[in-house]
Short mmCIF file of C-alpha atoms and ligand atoms in Angstrom, two decimals:
data_model
loop_
_atom_site.label_atom_id
_atom_site.label_comp_id
_atom_site.label_asym_id
_atom_site.label_seq_id
_atom_site.Cartn_x
_atom_site.Cartn_y
_atom_site.Cartn_z
CA UNK A 1 189.47 91.48 15.29
CA UNK A 2 188.51 92.03 18.72
CA UNK A 3 185.24 92.26 20.45
CA UNK A 4 184.30 95.79 21.66
CA UNK A 5 181.29 95.96 24.05
CA UNK A 6 179.74 99.51 23.65
CA UNK A 7 176.31 98.80 24.67
CA UNK A 8 174.68 101.46 26.60
CA UNK A 9 172.58 100.90 29.76
CA UNK A 10 169.33 101.72 28.02
CA UNK A 11 169.94 99.39 25.29
CA UNK A 12 170.21 96.46 27.62
CA UNK A 13 167.77 97.40 30.39
CA UNK A 14 164.63 98.41 28.43
CA UNK A 15 161.67 98.44 31.01
CA UNK A 16 159.16 99.83 28.27
CA UNK A 17 160.33 98.27 25.32
CA UNK A 18 157.73 96.34 23.54
CA UNK A 19 159.96 94.57 21.09
CA UNK A 20 161.57 91.39 22.59
CA UNK A 21 165.33 91.52 23.08
CA UNK A 22 166.48 87.95 22.55
CA UNK A 23 169.78 88.63 24.44
CA UNK A 24 167.91 89.78 27.56
CA UNK A 25 164.96 87.42 27.45
CA UNK A 26 164.68 85.09 30.35
CA UNK A 27 163.04 81.79 29.49
CA UNK A 28 159.87 80.89 31.44
CA UNK A 29 159.62 77.19 30.39
CA UNK A 30 156.25 76.45 32.40
CA UNK A 31 154.50 79.51 30.95
CA UNK A 32 155.99 79.11 27.47
CA UNK A 33 155.02 75.41 27.28
CA UNK A 34 151.50 76.22 28.36
CA UNK A 35 150.97 78.95 25.93
CA UNK A 36 152.45 76.71 23.17
CA UNK A 37 150.06 73.87 24.12
CA UNK A 38 146.99 76.23 24.24
CA UNK A 39 147.80 77.63 20.83
CA UNK A 40 148.01 74.41 19.20
CA UNK A 41 144.60 73.19 20.89
CA UNK A 42 141.31 73.93 19.57
CA UNK A 43 140.41 76.80 21.81
CA UNK A 44 141.49 80.38 21.65
CA UNK A 45 143.72 81.47 24.47
CA UNK A 46 143.83 84.00 27.34
CA UNK A 47 146.93 85.34 28.90
CA UNK A 48 146.44 87.36 32.04
CA UNK A 49 148.81 88.97 34.57
CA UNK A 50 149.41 92.43 36.28
CA UNK A 51 150.98 95.13 34.35
CA UNK A 52 154.88 94.71 33.71
CA UNK A 53 154.87 90.93 34.40
CA UNK A 54 155.94 90.13 30.86
CA UNK A 55 152.68 89.19 29.13
CA UNK A 56 153.68 90.86 25.86
CA UNK A 57 157.15 89.59 25.74
CA UNK A 58 155.92 85.99 26.68
CA UNK A 59 153.50 85.86 23.82
CA UNK A 60 155.68 87.49 21.31
CA UNK A 61 158.53 85.06 22.03
CA UNK A 62 156.45 81.95 21.84
CA UNK A 63 154.69 82.98 18.74
CA UNK A 64 157.97 84.00 17.01
CA UNK A 65 159.36 80.53 18.05
CA UNK A 66 156.39 78.78 16.51
CA UNK A 67 156.85 81.02 13.47
CA UNK A 68 153.54 82.21 13.60
CA UNK A 69 152.22 85.24 11.66
CA UNK A 70 150.72 87.75 14.05
CA UNK A 71 148.36 90.59 13.81
CA UNK A 72 148.52 92.64 16.91
CA UNK A 73 145.38 94.42 17.73
CA UNK A 74 145.67 97.00 20.56
CA UNK A 75 142.34 97.36 22.33
CA UNK A 76 143.49 100.80 23.76
CA UNK A 77 143.37 101.99 20.13
CA UNK A 78 139.98 100.36 19.50
CA UNK A 79 138.63 102.47 22.31
CA UNK A 80 139.98 105.56 20.89
CA UNK A 81 138.89 104.70 17.31
CA UNK A 82 135.48 103.61 18.31
CA UNK A 83 135.43 100.05 17.71
CA UNK A 84 137.43 96.80 17.08
CA UNK A 85 136.53 96.72 13.63
CA UNK A 86 138.04 100.27 13.21
CA UNK A 87 141.32 99.21 14.89
CA UNK A 88 141.37 96.15 12.72
CA UNK A 89 141.09 98.35 9.59
CA UNK A 90 143.95 100.63 11.06
CA UNK A 91 146.03 97.34 11.71
CA UNK A 92 145.62 96.10 8.21
CA UNK A 93 146.52 99.60 6.82
CA UNK A 94 149.51 99.54 8.93
CA UNK A 95 150.53 96.37 7.38
CA UNK A 96 150.02 97.92 3.97
CA UNK A 97 147.61 95.34 2.77
CA UNK A 98 144.41 97.09 2.67
CA UNK A 99 144.64 97.50 -1.08
CA UNK A 100 145.59 93.94 -1.69
CA UNK A 101 143.11 92.42 0.61
CA UNK A 102 140.39 94.72 0.39
CA UNK A 103 137.45 95.17 2.54
CA UNK A 104 134.27 97.06 2.53
CA UNK A 105 132.71 98.92 5.22
CA UNK A 106 129.30 98.36 4.06
CA UNK A 107 129.61 94.63 4.79
CA UNK A 108 130.65 95.04 8.17
CA UNK A 109 127.01 94.56 9.46
CA UNK A 110 127.37 91.03 8.06
CA UNK A 111 129.18 89.99 11.17
CA UNK A 112 126.17 90.69 13.31
CA UNK A 113 123.93 89.14 10.80
CA UNK A 114 125.90 85.99 11.07
CA UNK A 115 125.44 85.86 14.72
CA UNK A 116 121.83 86.88 14.85
CA UNK A 117 120.83 84.05 12.31
CA UNK A 118 123.24 81.56 13.48
CA UNK A 119 125.08 81.22 10.25
CA UNK A 120 125.24 82.59 6.87
CA UNK A 121 125.08 80.73 3.60
CA UNK A 122 128.55 79.77 2.75
CA UNK A 123 130.11 81.27 -0.37
CA UNK A 124 132.45 79.11 -2.05
CA UNK A 125 134.00 82.03 -3.72
CA UNK A 126 133.85 85.61 -2.58
CA UNK A 127 135.26 88.71 -3.97
CA UNK A 128 138.52 89.83 -2.33
CA UNK A 129 137.06 93.40 -2.54
CA UNK A 130 134.00 92.68 -0.31
CA UNK A 131 135.36 91.63 2.73
CA UNK A 132 134.80 93.39 6.09
CA UNK A 133 137.76 94.10 8.22
CA UNK A 134 137.74 91.21 10.33
CA UNK A 135 137.59 88.73 7.44
CA UNK A 136 140.09 90.74 5.63
CA UNK A 137 142.48 90.23 8.47
CA UNK A 138 141.92 86.51 8.54
CA UNK A 139 142.33 86.03 4.93
CA UNK A 140 145.54 88.28 4.92
CA UNK A 141 146.89 86.36 7.95
CA UNK A 142 146.27 82.87 6.55
CA UNK A 143 147.84 83.97 3.06
CA UNK A 144 151.08 85.11 4.88
CA UNK A 145 151.21 82.22 7.14
CA UNK A 146 150.85 79.52 4.63
CA UNK A 147 151.29 76.26 6.77
CA UNK A 148 152.34 78.17 9.95
CA UNK A 149 150.14 79.26 12.70
CA UNK A 150 148.19 82.64 12.24
CA UNK A 151 147.21 84.57 15.33
CA UNK A 152 145.30 87.77 16.10
CA UNK A 153 146.49 89.14 19.45
CA UNK A 154 144.08 91.40 21.28
CA UNK A 155 146.12 93.19 23.76
CA UNK A 156 145.08 95.37 26.72
CA UNK A 157 141.76 93.75 27.22
CA UNK A 158 141.21 95.92 30.33
CA UNK A 159 140.87 99.20 28.22
CA UNK A 160 137.54 98.09 26.66
CA UNK A 161 135.75 97.10 29.96
CA UNK A 162 133.85 100.26 30.20
CA UNK A 163 132.23 99.56 26.83
CA UNK A 164 129.66 96.95 26.60
CA UNK A 165 129.63 97.63 22.97
CA UNK A 166 133.27 96.63 22.38
CA UNK A 167 133.14 93.64 24.83
CA UNK A 168 130.28 92.20 22.86
CA UNK A 169 132.10 93.06 19.60
CA UNK A 170 134.94 90.88 20.70
CA UNK A 171 132.74 88.06 21.87
CA UNK A 172 131.02 88.09 18.62
CA UNK A 173 134.38 87.74 16.84
CA UNK A 174 135.29 84.90 19.04
CA UNK A 175 132.16 82.99 18.08
CA UNK A 176 132.39 83.92 14.47
CA UNK A 177 135.57 82.34 14.04
CA UNK A 178 133.64 78.99 14.33
CA UNK A 179 131.55 79.76 11.34
CA UNK A 180 132.49 77.76 8.37
CA UNK A 181 133.27 80.77 6.49
CA UNK A 182 135.80 82.07 8.92
CA UNK A 183 137.06 78.67 10.31
CA UNK A 184 138.83 77.84 7.18
CA UNK A 185 141.18 80.58 7.81
CA UNK A 186 142.38 78.67 11.08
CA UNK A 187 142.93 81.82 13.05
CA UNK A 188 143.88 81.64 16.67
CA UNK A 189 142.72 84.48 18.94
CA UNK A 190 145.02 85.45 21.84
CA UNK A 191 143.49 87.74 24.39
CA UNK A 192 145.80 89.48 26.83
CA UNK A 193 144.87 91.59 29.90
CA UNK A 194 145.15 92.21 33.57
CA UNK A 195 143.62 89.60 35.97
CA UNK A 196 140.51 91.58 37.23
CA UNK A 197 139.92 92.43 33.62
CA UNK A 198 139.86 88.91 32.41
CA UNK A 199 137.33 87.82 35.44
CA UNK A 200 135.12 90.91 34.71
CA UNK A 201 135.21 90.02 30.91
CA UNK A 202 133.59 86.68 31.58
CA UNK A 203 131.06 88.13 34.03
CA UNK A 204 130.03 90.89 31.94
CA UNK A 205 129.98 89.27 28.41
CA UNK A 206 126.45 88.65 27.44
CA UNK A 207 126.83 85.21 25.83
CA UNK A 208 129.28 84.20 28.36
CA UNK A 209 128.80 80.41 28.22
CA UNK A 210 129.21 80.41 24.55
CA UNK A 211 132.39 82.43 24.81
CA UNK A 212 133.84 80.82 27.81
CA UNK A 213 133.66 77.41 25.92
CA UNK A 214 135.85 78.72 23.22
CA UNK A 215 138.56 80.13 25.51
CA UNK A 216 141.31 78.52 27.44
CA UNK A 217 143.39 80.25 30.09
CA UNK A 218 146.80 79.87 30.81
CA UNK A 219 148.10 80.35 34.42
CA UNK A 220 148.65 83.86 35.56
CA UNK A 221 151.84 85.51 34.32
CA UNK A 222 153.36 86.74 37.51
CA UNK A 223 156.67 87.62 39.05
CA UNK A 224 159.84 85.81 38.00
CA UNK A 225 161.31 83.14 40.27
CA UNK A 226 164.60 83.98 42.19
CA UNK A 227 166.79 82.20 39.62
CA UNK A 228 165.06 83.81 36.67
CA UNK A 229 165.61 87.17 38.44
CA UNK A 230 169.27 86.24 38.97
CA UNK A 231 169.60 85.33 35.29
CA UNK A 232 168.10 88.52 34.08
CA UNK A 233 170.44 90.67 36.40
CA UNK A 234 173.53 88.67 35.33
CA UNK A 235 172.63 88.88 31.56
CA UNK A 236 172.29 92.53 31.84
CA UNK A 237 175.38 93.49 33.86
CA UNK A 238 177.94 90.74 32.89
CA UNK A 239 177.00 89.40 29.51
CA UNK A 240 175.55 92.56 27.67
CA UNK A 241 177.17 95.38 29.38
CA UNK A 242 180.40 93.57 30.33
CA UNK A 243 180.73 95.64 33.54
CA UNK A 244 183.13 94.96 36.28
CA UNK A 245 181.41 93.13 39.02
CA UNK A 246 182.60 90.79 41.59
CA UNK A 247 180.42 87.55 41.98
CA UNK A 248 179.70 88.28 45.66
CA UNK A 249 178.52 92.01 44.55
CA UNK A 250 176.71 90.42 42.00
CA UNK A 251 174.64 88.19 44.49
CA UNK A 252 174.03 91.04 46.88
CA UNK A 253 172.77 93.36 44.11
CA UNK A 254 170.50 90.55 42.85
CA UNK A 255 169.05 89.98 46.31
CA UNK A 256 168.26 93.60 46.62
CA UNK A 257 166.88 93.94 43.08
CA UNK A 258 164.73 90.98 43.63
CA UNK A 259 163.44 92.43 47.02
CA UNK A 260 162.50 95.91 45.89
CA UNK A 261 161.19 95.04 42.40
CA UNK A 262 159.11 92.22 43.87
CA UNK A 263 160.66 90.26 40.87
CA UNK A 264 158.43 91.97 38.34
CA UNK A 265 160.17 92.00 35.18
CA UNK A 266 159.49 95.68 34.22
CA UNK A 267 160.50 96.77 37.66
CA UNK A 268 163.79 94.71 37.56
CA UNK A 269 164.68 96.48 34.21
CA UNK A 270 163.85 99.76 35.70
CA UNK A 271 165.80 99.24 38.88
CA UNK A 272 168.83 97.80 37.12
CA UNK A 273 168.82 100.72 34.72
CA UNK A 274 169.36 103.01 37.55
CA UNK A 275 172.28 100.97 38.90
CA UNK A 276 173.80 100.73 35.33
CA UNK A 277 173.67 104.46 34.81
CA UNK A 278 175.32 105.07 38.00
CA UNK A 279 177.93 102.52 37.31
CA UNK A 280 178.48 103.86 33.81
CA UNK A 281 179.59 107.14 35.46
CA UNK A 282 182.31 105.43 37.50
CA UNK A 283 184.24 103.28 35.08
CA UNK A 284 181.52 100.71 35.00
CA UNK A 285 182.07 99.46 38.38
CA UNK A 286 179.20 98.03 40.24
CA UNK A 287 179.21 98.00 43.92
CA UNK A 288 176.88 97.50 46.79
CA UNK A 289 177.36 101.20 47.61
CA UNK A 290 175.28 102.23 44.62
CA UNK A 291 172.01 100.58 45.98
CA UNK A 292 171.08 103.41 48.13
CA UNK A 293 171.26 106.13 45.62
CA UNK A 294 169.68 103.64 43.15
CA UNK A 295 166.79 103.26 45.53
CA UNK A 296 166.29 107.00 45.66
CA UNK A 297 166.59 107.51 42.02
CA UNK A 298 164.20 104.63 41.40
CA UNK A 299 161.59 105.83 43.71
CA UNK A 300 161.85 109.42 42.35
CA UNK A 301 161.71 108.47 38.75
CA UNK A 302 159.32 105.56 38.71
CA UNK A 303 157.39 105.34 41.76
CA UNK A 304 156.90 108.88 42.69
CA UNK A 305 152.98 108.89 42.75
CA UNK A 306 153.13 105.85 44.92
CA UNK A 307 155.85 107.47 46.94
CA UNK A 308 153.55 110.50 47.85
CA UNK A 309 150.68 108.30 48.72
CA UNK A 310 152.86 106.42 51.23
CA UNK A 311 154.36 109.64 52.45
CA UNK A 312 150.76 111.13 53.09
CA UNK A 313 150.02 107.98 55.17
CA UNK A 314 153.07 108.40 57.54
CA UNK A 315 152.83 109.64 60.92
CA UNK A 316 154.58 112.85 61.69
CA UNK A 317 158.13 112.35 62.40
CA UNK A 318 157.88 113.42 66.04
CA UNK A 319 155.03 111.01 67.16
CA UNK A 320 156.73 108.92 69.70
CA UNK A 321 156.23 105.57 68.44
CA UNK A 322 154.77 105.82 65.00
CA UNK A 323 152.75 102.83 65.10
CA UNK A 324 151.35 103.47 61.51
CA UNK A 325 154.85 103.66 60.28
CA UNK A 326 155.88 100.45 61.94
CA UNK A 327 152.76 98.70 60.36
CA UNK A 328 153.54 100.10 56.82
CA UNK A 329 157.07 98.94 57.11
CA UNK A 330 155.93 95.42 58.15
CA UNK A 331 153.28 95.21 55.14
CA UNK A 332 156.44 95.58 53.01
CA UNK A 333 158.18 92.37 54.69
CA UNK A 334 155.24 90.24 53.83
CA UNK A 335 156.40 87.71 51.10
CA UNK A 336 153.13 86.28 49.74
CA UNK A 337 150.20 88.15 48.15
CA UNK A 338 147.99 87.53 51.14
CA UNK A 339 148.31 89.73 54.21
CA UNK A 340 146.84 88.40 57.42
CA UNK A 341 146.14 90.40 60.40
CA UNK A 342 147.87 87.98 62.76
CA UNK A 343 151.02 87.95 60.53
CA UNK A 344 151.18 91.70 60.63
CA UNK A 345 150.84 91.79 64.35
CA UNK A 346 153.53 89.13 64.90
CA UNK A 347 155.84 91.10 62.53
CA UNK A 348 155.26 94.48 64.38
CA UNK A 349 156.01 92.53 67.67
CA UNK A 350 159.18 91.11 66.46
CA UNK A 351 160.51 94.01 64.36
CA UNK A 352 159.83 96.59 67.17
CA UNK A 353 159.85 94.47 70.22
CA UNK A 354 160.78 97.10 72.76
CA UNK A 355 157.93 99.49 71.69
CA UNK A 356 155.27 96.82 71.68
CA UNK A 357 156.02 94.93 74.74
CA UNK A 358 153.04 94.49 77.05
CA UNK A 359 150.92 96.73 74.74
CA UNK A 360 147.67 96.07 72.98
CA UNK A 361 148.01 96.87 69.29
CA UNK A 362 145.07 97.74 67.38
CA UNK A 363 146.37 96.52 64.06
CA UNK A 364 142.97 95.58 62.94
CA UNK A 365 141.85 99.39 62.80
CA UNK A 366 145.04 100.49 61.26
CA UNK A 367 144.62 98.05 58.39
CA UNK A 368 141.04 98.67 57.89
CA UNK A 369 141.91 102.53 57.55
CA UNK A 370 144.52 101.65 55.05
CA UNK A 371 141.99 99.82 53.15
CA UNK A 372 139.55 102.73 53.30
CA UNK A 373 141.73 105.42 52.02
CA UNK A 374 141.68 108.90 53.52
CA UNK A 375 140.82 112.30 52.32
CA UNK A 376 141.18 111.48 48.62
CA UNK A 377 144.21 109.33 49.14
CA UNK A 378 143.93 106.04 47.30
CA UNK A 379 143.61 103.10 49.59
CA UNK A 380 146.98 101.05 49.88
CA UNK A 381 145.23 97.82 50.71
CA UNK A 382 142.23 95.89 49.49
CA UNK A 383 140.14 93.63 51.72
CA UNK A 384 139.62 90.14 50.44
CA UNK A 385 135.86 89.32 49.39
CA UNK A 386 135.74 87.09 52.58
CA UNK A 387 137.19 89.89 54.78
CA UNK A 388 139.83 87.88 56.47
CA UNK A 389 142.83 88.92 54.43
CA UNK A 390 144.08 92.07 52.72
CA UNK A 391 146.15 92.47 49.52
CA UNK A 392 147.87 95.55 48.34
CA UNK A 393 145.62 97.57 46.20
CA UNK A 394 148.37 97.99 43.71
CA UNK A 395 151.70 95.80 43.72
CA UNK A 396 153.59 99.07 43.40
CA UNK A 397 152.89 99.78 47.04
CA UNK A 398 154.88 96.92 48.10
CA UNK A 399 157.73 97.77 46.10
CA UNK A 400 157.63 101.53 47.02
CA UNK A 401 157.52 100.61 50.79
CA UNK A 402 160.42 98.15 50.55
CA UNK A 403 162.66 100.74 48.84
CA UNK A 404 161.47 103.67 50.79
CA UNK A 405 160.99 102.94 54.58
CA UNK A 406 164.03 102.45 56.67
CA UNK A 407 163.91 100.96 60.08
CA UNK A 408 166.11 102.38 62.79
CA UNK A 409 166.70 99.39 65.07
CA UNK A 410 168.18 101.50 67.90
CA UNK A 411 165.16 103.79 68.21
CA UNK A 412 162.80 101.43 66.76
CA UNK A 413 161.26 103.89 64.49
CA UNK A 414 160.63 103.85 60.82
CA UNK A 415 161.67 106.72 58.55
CA UNK A 416 161.47 107.55 54.91
CA UNK A 417 164.37 107.65 52.40
CA UNK A 418 164.10 111.04 51.18
CA UNK A 419 163.93 111.75 47.40
CA UNK A 420 164.35 115.32 47.40
CA UNK A 421 168.01 115.00 48.07
CA UNK A 422 168.50 113.57 44.79
CA UNK A 423 168.23 116.97 43.04
CA UNK A 424 171.32 118.14 44.86
CA UNK A 425 173.09 115.14 43.68
CA UNK A 426 173.64 113.73 47.09
CA UNK A 427 173.29 110.24 48.44
CA UNK A 428 170.40 109.76 50.73
N1 ADP B 1 161.05 87.03 29.90
C1 ADP B 1 161.58 88.17 30.09
N2 ADP B 1 163.03 88.42 30.26
C2 ADP B 1 163.52 89.56 30.42
N3 ADP B 1 162.71 90.82 30.56
C3 ADP B 1 161.52 90.61 30.42
C4 ADP B 1 160.71 89.46 30.20
N4 ADP B 1 159.41 89.68 30.19
C5 ADP B 1 159.41 91.02 30.30
N5 ADP B 1 160.48 91.69 30.43
C6 ADP B 1 160.83 93.05 30.56
O1 ADP B 1 159.56 93.70 31.37
C7 ADP B 1 159.02 94.75 30.50
C8 ADP B 1 157.69 94.54 30.47
O2 ADP B 1 157.20 93.55 29.84
P1 ADP B 1 155.95 93.21 29.09
O3 ADP B 1 155.84 92.04 28.40
O4 ADP B 1 155.62 94.56 28.38
O5 ADP B 1 154.75 93.34 30.34
P2 ADP B 1 153.24 93.36 30.20
O6 ADP B 1 152.75 93.08 28.77
O7 ADP B 1 152.79 92.23 31.07
O8 ADP B 1 152.83 94.78 30.70
C9 ADP B 1 159.66 94.46 29.09
O9 ADP B 1 159.67 95.73 28.42
C10 ADP B 1 161.04 93.90 29.32
O10 ADP B 1 162.03 94.94 29.72
MG1 MG B 2 151.90 94.29 27.45
#
């Protein structure tokens, strides 16, 4: 017997796959430990992080390792179906348990009653056929889990912000789990969403002190570390695809991937998928020469909206200096999330020393324009509440700028990598 590796790029690099691929999963020991601890504690848990940072893979991995039984509730569906209870019903039906466990819609007002009166008489025995969806879920989960942990995951919290009704519905469920009747099921809730979402959630929930008391946050799920990024790239190309890649090439490819993707897991997969598909076409040979084409493919396939925003912001090609282009380029060089005026000014002066010598640069005006957004174009920056720093309005802008803008050191001007050449099959 011999081992034949015939995995396809899209089976290895899976930017949008919700199911965890254990072969590609990069361990995140700190976050995993925090999540595990929180899940074994007495409070319910919040996981927050920007889109694509790996929240879903993280909780799925940790819960699977704990042998927990999980009921995923997609709050995006709750918005479509008009309520969390409705989505719980769907979730139960998907599990094919509705008939076994049973629930009755007429009882669903009971939940509100419990909260209003501060408790309901505890019924020692209740008929299986009369549970409202939430209790039916709890009962089902506990039955399935036996001695193992049982968890309801509410993912995509941000999708219900606009609805006070659903926000309160969720808050009510959290409080309800303390009620004797529900607490015996020992169900953990895990709430997952983007950071602004989570903050808003606390601010907008009616009984926020009560709810906040019952919730614990783990640290923000954010970009991978350099070494985790390297591990991911190596797993993909070497271990899973068994491509032909020299070690010095691998480190240069990794460095570039880390830079353009901002080390966001989803973006790393996306970008590596581009490289892998290009390499596949030429005998699985990975080379540094593929990066330029990969940049263009990635920009056009995954960042095209962002690309056009930046494109619209750029000075016309023939302005002499193109100060705004220089500033955009330098925004991409900033490593941290906070962008300081002084840092940008210093960067512009070093990167473009000749065109800035003995000149006053009105960087402050340029930055505040980028934070205002022009003529229906989305703002690229967001000013901090204190007003002294900026952040990218969306992390995608940074990635896009990094992959898109090219500095001509000779002429000290910045130009864009064109994505229109791709259709013709050419490099850029
Ligand atoms: N720990 C990880 N190791 C390897 N790849 C990951 C990891 N976490 C996430 N990914 C990749 O990133 C993609 C997006 O992750 P996901 O968990 O769906 O992000 P989020 O839920 O934060 O939007 C996944 O489909 C997967 O390809
Ligand atoms: Mg997710």
